[in-house]
Coordinates of C-alpha atoms in Angstrom, one line a residue:
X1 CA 0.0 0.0 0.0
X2 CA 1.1 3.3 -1.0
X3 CA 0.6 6.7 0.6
X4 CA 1.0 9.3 -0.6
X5 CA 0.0 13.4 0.2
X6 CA -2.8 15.3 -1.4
X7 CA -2.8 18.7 -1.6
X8 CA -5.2 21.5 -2.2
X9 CA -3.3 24.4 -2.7
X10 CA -6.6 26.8 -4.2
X11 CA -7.4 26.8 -0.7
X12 CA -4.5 28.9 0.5
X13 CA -0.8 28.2 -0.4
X14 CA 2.3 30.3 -1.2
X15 CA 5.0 27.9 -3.4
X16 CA 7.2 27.8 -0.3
X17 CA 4.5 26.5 1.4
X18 CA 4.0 23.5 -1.2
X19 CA 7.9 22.8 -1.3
X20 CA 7.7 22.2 2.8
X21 CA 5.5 20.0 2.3
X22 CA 6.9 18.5 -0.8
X23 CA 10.4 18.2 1.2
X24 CA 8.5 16.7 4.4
X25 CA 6.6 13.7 2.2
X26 CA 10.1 12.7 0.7
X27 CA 11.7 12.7 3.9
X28 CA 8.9 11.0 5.6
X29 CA 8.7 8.3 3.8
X30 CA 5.4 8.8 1.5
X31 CA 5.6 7.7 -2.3
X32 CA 4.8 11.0 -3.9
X33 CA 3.5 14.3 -3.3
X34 CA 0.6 15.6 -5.9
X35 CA -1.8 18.8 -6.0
X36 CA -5.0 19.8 -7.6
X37 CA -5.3 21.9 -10.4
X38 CA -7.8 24.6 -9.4
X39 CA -7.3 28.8 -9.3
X40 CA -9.9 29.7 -7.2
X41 CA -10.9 28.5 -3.4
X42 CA -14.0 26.5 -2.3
X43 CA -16.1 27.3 0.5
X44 CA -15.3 29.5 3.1
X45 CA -11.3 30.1 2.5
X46 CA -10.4 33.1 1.3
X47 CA -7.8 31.2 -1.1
X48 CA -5.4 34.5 -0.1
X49 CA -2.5 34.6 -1.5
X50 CA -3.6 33.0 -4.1
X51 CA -3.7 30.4 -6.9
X52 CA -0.8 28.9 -8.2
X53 CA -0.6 27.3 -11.0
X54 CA -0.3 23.4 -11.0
X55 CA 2.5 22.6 -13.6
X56 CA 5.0 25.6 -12.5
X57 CA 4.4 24.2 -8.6
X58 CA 5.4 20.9 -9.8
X59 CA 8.2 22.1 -12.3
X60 CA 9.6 24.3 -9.3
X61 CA 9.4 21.1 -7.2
X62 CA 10.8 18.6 -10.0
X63 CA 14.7 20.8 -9.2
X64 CA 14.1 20.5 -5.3
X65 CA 13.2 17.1 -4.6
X66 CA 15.0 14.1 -5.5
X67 CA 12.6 10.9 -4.9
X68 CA 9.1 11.4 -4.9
X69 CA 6.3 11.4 -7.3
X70 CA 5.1 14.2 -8.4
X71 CA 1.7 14.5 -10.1
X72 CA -1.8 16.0 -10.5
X73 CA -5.3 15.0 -9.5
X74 CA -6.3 16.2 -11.6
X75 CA -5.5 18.3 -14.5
X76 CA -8.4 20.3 -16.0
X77 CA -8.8 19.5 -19.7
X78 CA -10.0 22.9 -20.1
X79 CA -7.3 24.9 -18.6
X80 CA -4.7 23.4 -21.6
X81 CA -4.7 22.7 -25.3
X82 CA -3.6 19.0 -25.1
X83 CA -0.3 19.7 -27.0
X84 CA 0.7 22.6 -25.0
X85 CA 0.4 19.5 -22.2
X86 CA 2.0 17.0 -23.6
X87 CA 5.0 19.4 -23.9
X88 CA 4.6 20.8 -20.5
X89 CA 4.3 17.3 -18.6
X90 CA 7.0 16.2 -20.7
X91 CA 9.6 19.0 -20.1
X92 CA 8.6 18.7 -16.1
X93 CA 9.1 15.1 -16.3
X94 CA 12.9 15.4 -17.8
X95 CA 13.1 18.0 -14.8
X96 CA 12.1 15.7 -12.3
X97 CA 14.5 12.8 -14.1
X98 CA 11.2 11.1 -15.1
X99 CA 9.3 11.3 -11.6
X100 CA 6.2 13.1 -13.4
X101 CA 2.8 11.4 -13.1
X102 CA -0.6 12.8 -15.0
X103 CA -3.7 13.0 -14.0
X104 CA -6.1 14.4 -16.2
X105 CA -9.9 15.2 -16.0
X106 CA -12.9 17.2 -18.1
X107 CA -12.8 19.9 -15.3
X108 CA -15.8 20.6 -13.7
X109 CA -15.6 24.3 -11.6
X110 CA -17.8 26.6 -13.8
X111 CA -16.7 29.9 -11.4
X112 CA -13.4 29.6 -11.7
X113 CA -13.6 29.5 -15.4
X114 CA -15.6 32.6 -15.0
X115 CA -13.4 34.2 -12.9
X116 CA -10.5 33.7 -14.8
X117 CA -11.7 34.0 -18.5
X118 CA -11.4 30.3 -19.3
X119 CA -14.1 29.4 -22.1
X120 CA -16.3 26.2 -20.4
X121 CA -17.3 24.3 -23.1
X122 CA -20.2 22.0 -22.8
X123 CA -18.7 18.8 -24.6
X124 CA -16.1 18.8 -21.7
X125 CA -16.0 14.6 -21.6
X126 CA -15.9 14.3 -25.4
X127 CA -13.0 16.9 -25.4
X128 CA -11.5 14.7 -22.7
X129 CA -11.4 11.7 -24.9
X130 CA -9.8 13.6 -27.5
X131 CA -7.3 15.1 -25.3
X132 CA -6.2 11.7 -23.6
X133 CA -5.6 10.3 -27.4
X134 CA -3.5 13.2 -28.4
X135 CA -1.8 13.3 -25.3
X136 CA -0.8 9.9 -25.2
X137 CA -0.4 9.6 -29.2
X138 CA 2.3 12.7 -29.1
X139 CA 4.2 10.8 -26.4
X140 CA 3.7 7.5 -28.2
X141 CA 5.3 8.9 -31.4
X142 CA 8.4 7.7 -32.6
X143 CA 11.6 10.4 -32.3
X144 CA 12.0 11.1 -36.8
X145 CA 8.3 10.5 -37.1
X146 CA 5.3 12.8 -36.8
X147 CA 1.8 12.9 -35.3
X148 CA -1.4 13.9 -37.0
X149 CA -5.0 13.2 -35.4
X150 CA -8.4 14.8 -36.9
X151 CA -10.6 14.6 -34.1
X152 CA -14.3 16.9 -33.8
X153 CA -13.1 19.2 -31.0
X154 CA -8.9 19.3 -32.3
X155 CA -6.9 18.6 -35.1
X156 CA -3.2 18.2 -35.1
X157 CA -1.4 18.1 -38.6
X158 CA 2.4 16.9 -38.9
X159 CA 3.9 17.4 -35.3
X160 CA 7.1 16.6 -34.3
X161 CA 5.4 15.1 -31.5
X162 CA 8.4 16.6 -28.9
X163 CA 9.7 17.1 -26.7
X164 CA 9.8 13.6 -24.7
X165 CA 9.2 12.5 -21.4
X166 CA 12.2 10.8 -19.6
X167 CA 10.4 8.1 -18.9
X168 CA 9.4 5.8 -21.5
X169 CA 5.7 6.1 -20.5
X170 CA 4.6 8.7 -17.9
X171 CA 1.3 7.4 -16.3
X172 CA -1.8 8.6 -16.8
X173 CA -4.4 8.8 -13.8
X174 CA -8.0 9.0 -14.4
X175 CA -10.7 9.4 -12.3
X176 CA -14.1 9.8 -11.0
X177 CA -17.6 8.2 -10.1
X178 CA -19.1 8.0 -13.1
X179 CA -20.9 4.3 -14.1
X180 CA -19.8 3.9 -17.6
X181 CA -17.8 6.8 -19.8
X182 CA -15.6 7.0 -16.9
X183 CA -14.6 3.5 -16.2
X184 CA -14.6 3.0 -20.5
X185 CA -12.2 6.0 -20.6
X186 CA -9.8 4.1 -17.8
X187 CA -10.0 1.2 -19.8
X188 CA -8.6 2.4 -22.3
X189 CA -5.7 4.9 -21.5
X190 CA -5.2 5.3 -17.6
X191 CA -2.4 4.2 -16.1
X192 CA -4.2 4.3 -12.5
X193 CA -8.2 4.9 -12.1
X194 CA -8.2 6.7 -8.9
X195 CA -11.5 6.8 -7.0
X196 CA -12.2 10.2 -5.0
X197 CA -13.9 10.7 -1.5
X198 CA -15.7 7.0 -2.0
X199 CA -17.1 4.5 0.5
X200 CA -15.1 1.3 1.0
X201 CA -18.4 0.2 -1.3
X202 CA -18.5 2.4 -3.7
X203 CA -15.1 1.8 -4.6
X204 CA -15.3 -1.7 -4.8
X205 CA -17.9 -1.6 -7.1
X206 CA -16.0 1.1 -9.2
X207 CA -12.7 -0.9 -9.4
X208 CA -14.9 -3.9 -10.9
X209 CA -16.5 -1.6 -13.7
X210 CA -13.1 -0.4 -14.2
X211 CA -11.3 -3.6 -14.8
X212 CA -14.4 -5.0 -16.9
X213 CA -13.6 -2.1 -19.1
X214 CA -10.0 -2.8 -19.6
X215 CA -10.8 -6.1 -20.4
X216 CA -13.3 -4.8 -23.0
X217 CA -10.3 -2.9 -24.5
X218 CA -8.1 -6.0 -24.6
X219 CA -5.9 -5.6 -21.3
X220 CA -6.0 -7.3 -18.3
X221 CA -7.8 -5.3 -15.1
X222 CA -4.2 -5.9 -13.5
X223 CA -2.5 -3.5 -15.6
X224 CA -3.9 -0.7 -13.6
X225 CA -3.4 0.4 -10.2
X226 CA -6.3 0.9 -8.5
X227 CA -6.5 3.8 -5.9
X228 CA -8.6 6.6 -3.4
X229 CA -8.6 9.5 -2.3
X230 CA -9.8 10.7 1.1
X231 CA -9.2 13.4 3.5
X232 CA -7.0 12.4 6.2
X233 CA -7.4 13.9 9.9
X234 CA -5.3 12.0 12.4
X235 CA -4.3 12.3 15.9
X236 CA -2.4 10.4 18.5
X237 CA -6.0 11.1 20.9
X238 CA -9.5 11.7 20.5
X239 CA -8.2 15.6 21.6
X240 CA -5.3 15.9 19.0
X241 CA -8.2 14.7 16.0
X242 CA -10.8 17.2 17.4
X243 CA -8.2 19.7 17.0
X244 CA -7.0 18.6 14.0
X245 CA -10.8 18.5 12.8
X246 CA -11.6 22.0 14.0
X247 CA -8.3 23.2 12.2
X248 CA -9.8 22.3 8.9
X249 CA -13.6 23.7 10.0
X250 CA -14.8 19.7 10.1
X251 CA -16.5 17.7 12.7
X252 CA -14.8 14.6 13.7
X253 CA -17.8 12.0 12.9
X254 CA -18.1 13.4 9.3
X255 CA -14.4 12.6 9.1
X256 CA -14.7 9.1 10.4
X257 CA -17.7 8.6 7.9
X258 CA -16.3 10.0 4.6
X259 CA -12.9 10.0 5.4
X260 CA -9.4 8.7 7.1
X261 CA -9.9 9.9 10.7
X262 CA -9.6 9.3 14.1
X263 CA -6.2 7.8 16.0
X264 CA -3.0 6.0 14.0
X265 CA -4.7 2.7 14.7
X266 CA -8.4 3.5 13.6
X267 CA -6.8 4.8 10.4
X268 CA -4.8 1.9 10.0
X269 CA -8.0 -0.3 10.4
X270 CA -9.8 2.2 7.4
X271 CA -7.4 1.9 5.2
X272 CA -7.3 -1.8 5.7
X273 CA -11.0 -2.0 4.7
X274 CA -9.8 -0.4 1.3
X275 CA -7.5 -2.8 0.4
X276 CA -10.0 -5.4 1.0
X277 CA -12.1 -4.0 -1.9
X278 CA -9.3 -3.2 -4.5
X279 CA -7.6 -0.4 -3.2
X280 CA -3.4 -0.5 -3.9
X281 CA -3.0 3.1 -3.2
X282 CA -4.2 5.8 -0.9
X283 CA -3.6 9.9 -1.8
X284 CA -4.2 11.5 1.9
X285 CA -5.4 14.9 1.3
X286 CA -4.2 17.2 3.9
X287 CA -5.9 20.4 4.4
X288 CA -3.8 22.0 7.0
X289 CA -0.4 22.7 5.1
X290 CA 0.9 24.6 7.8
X291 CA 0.7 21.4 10.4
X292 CA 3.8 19.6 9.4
X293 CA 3.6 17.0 12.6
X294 CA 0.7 15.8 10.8
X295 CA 2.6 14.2 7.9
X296 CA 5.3 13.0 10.8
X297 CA 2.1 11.2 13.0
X298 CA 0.9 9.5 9.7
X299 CA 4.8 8.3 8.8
X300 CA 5.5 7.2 12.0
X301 CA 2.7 5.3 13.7
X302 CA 0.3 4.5 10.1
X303 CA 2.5 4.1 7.6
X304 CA 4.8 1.8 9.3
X305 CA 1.7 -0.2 10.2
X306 CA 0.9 -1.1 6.5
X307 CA 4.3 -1.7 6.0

């Protein structure tokens, strides 16, 4: 089982910020650190400073860490023209020595389109689709050859199809609840299908729709790694998780319901209940950036227990 640390930077983040936390999850332990991809806050924060941008965080990041992943969950198709992304995931991936990971999704936060002047097209999933081919098709193109692709939302005539990732494939994370474009898409071109803020349930039925689909596409269901994501609040007490809950503006029993919360043990025992039904990897989504002794509990006394 693999952890590794969510973050949600729209909510309030400076890059210095991110690169603490970056430097903290590589030398706790955890697998990767990754980040959504939104520019404007969500409830109640104020989002101040501000939005940062998801690709220059993890470009920045790529020169200061050594180990982890780094990655997106996810990417919003309508932020990027896929080729300006292929190119940008690829040079951030030779930056990182081909540590870069992609997740990639239709977008879905009408207001922050507004706010920012980012057109919000209502094909979004069929724009997806095209996106993930020509994505995946400019990577897949031989170096001396190009890359053409005629599709209904973009057309791509003669590219060079550079620059390259370091690695020979950089994975591609899709995700979402969705009962049958979603799990079709995965089928065919993820890497990972990640399932977000899910009952133990709900996932388990969503990993078997996922694999059926990859079968339908003629691979096996065990080429993908399956994974969630859930909000972690953990505490070495029931005091240090009410605190950690009120830091966030939760309530504890919400968190134990929807989420990965309560003491090391507890959390131990909820993750354990997601790798019963499929689950090989866990993204803990940390909403307190600031609370560094967070990430050191969760090394120390959860990670070591799955181990």
């Amino acid at each position: 089982m693999d952890l590794r640390i969510f973050t949600e930077p729209q909510q309030g983040a400076t890059y210095d910020t991110l690169l603490a936390v970056a430097k903290a999850t590589e030398d706790l332990g955890f697998d990767a650190f990754f980040r959504s991809d939104h520019y404007l806050s969500m409830g109640s924060s104020d989002g101040l400073p501000g939005p940062t941008d998801a690709w220059i965080t993890l470009a920045g990041l790529a020169r200061e860490t050594r180990r982890i992943r780094l990655g997106t969950l996810m990417t919003a198709g309508t932020f990027r023209l896929p080729g300006v992304l292929a190119i940008q995931v690829a040079q951030v991936d030779q930056m990182s020595g081909g540590r870069v990971e992609l997740g990639l999704g239709a977008g879905w936060f009408e207001e922050e389109h507004k706010a920012y002047g980012i057109p919000f097209p209502k094909e979004r999933f069929a724009r997806l689709e095209e996106q993930l081919a020509i994505v995946t098709g400019l990577w897949g193109t031989k170096t001396g050859e190009t890359f053409s692709y005629d599709g209904t939302h973009y057309q791509l005539t003669d590219s060079p199809a550079l620059p390259k990732p370091a690695q020979s494939r950089v994975p591609v994370l899709i995700g979402g609840h969705g009962a049958t474009r979603t799990p079709r898409l995965a089928g065919r071109y993820a890497d990972e299908f990640n399932m977000p803020f899910a009952s133990v349930a709900d996932s388990e039925r969503q990993f078997g729709r996922v694999a059926k689909a990859a079968e339908d596409a003629g691979r096996r269901a065990t080429d993908l790694v399956y994974s969630n994501a859930l909000v972690a609040c953990v505490g070495k007490d029931d005091a240090e998780v009410a605190r950690r809950a009120a830091a966030i503006g939760r309530e504890v029993d919400e968190l134990k319901a929807n989420g990965l919360a309560g003491t090391p043990d507890e959390v131990a025992d909820r993750i354990g209940a997601y790798v019963a039904a499929g689950s090989q990897r866990i993204y803990l989504q940390i909403l307190d950036l600031d609370d560094l002794d967070h990430l050191e509990l969760i090394s120390t006394r959860v990670q070591s227990q799955l181990a």
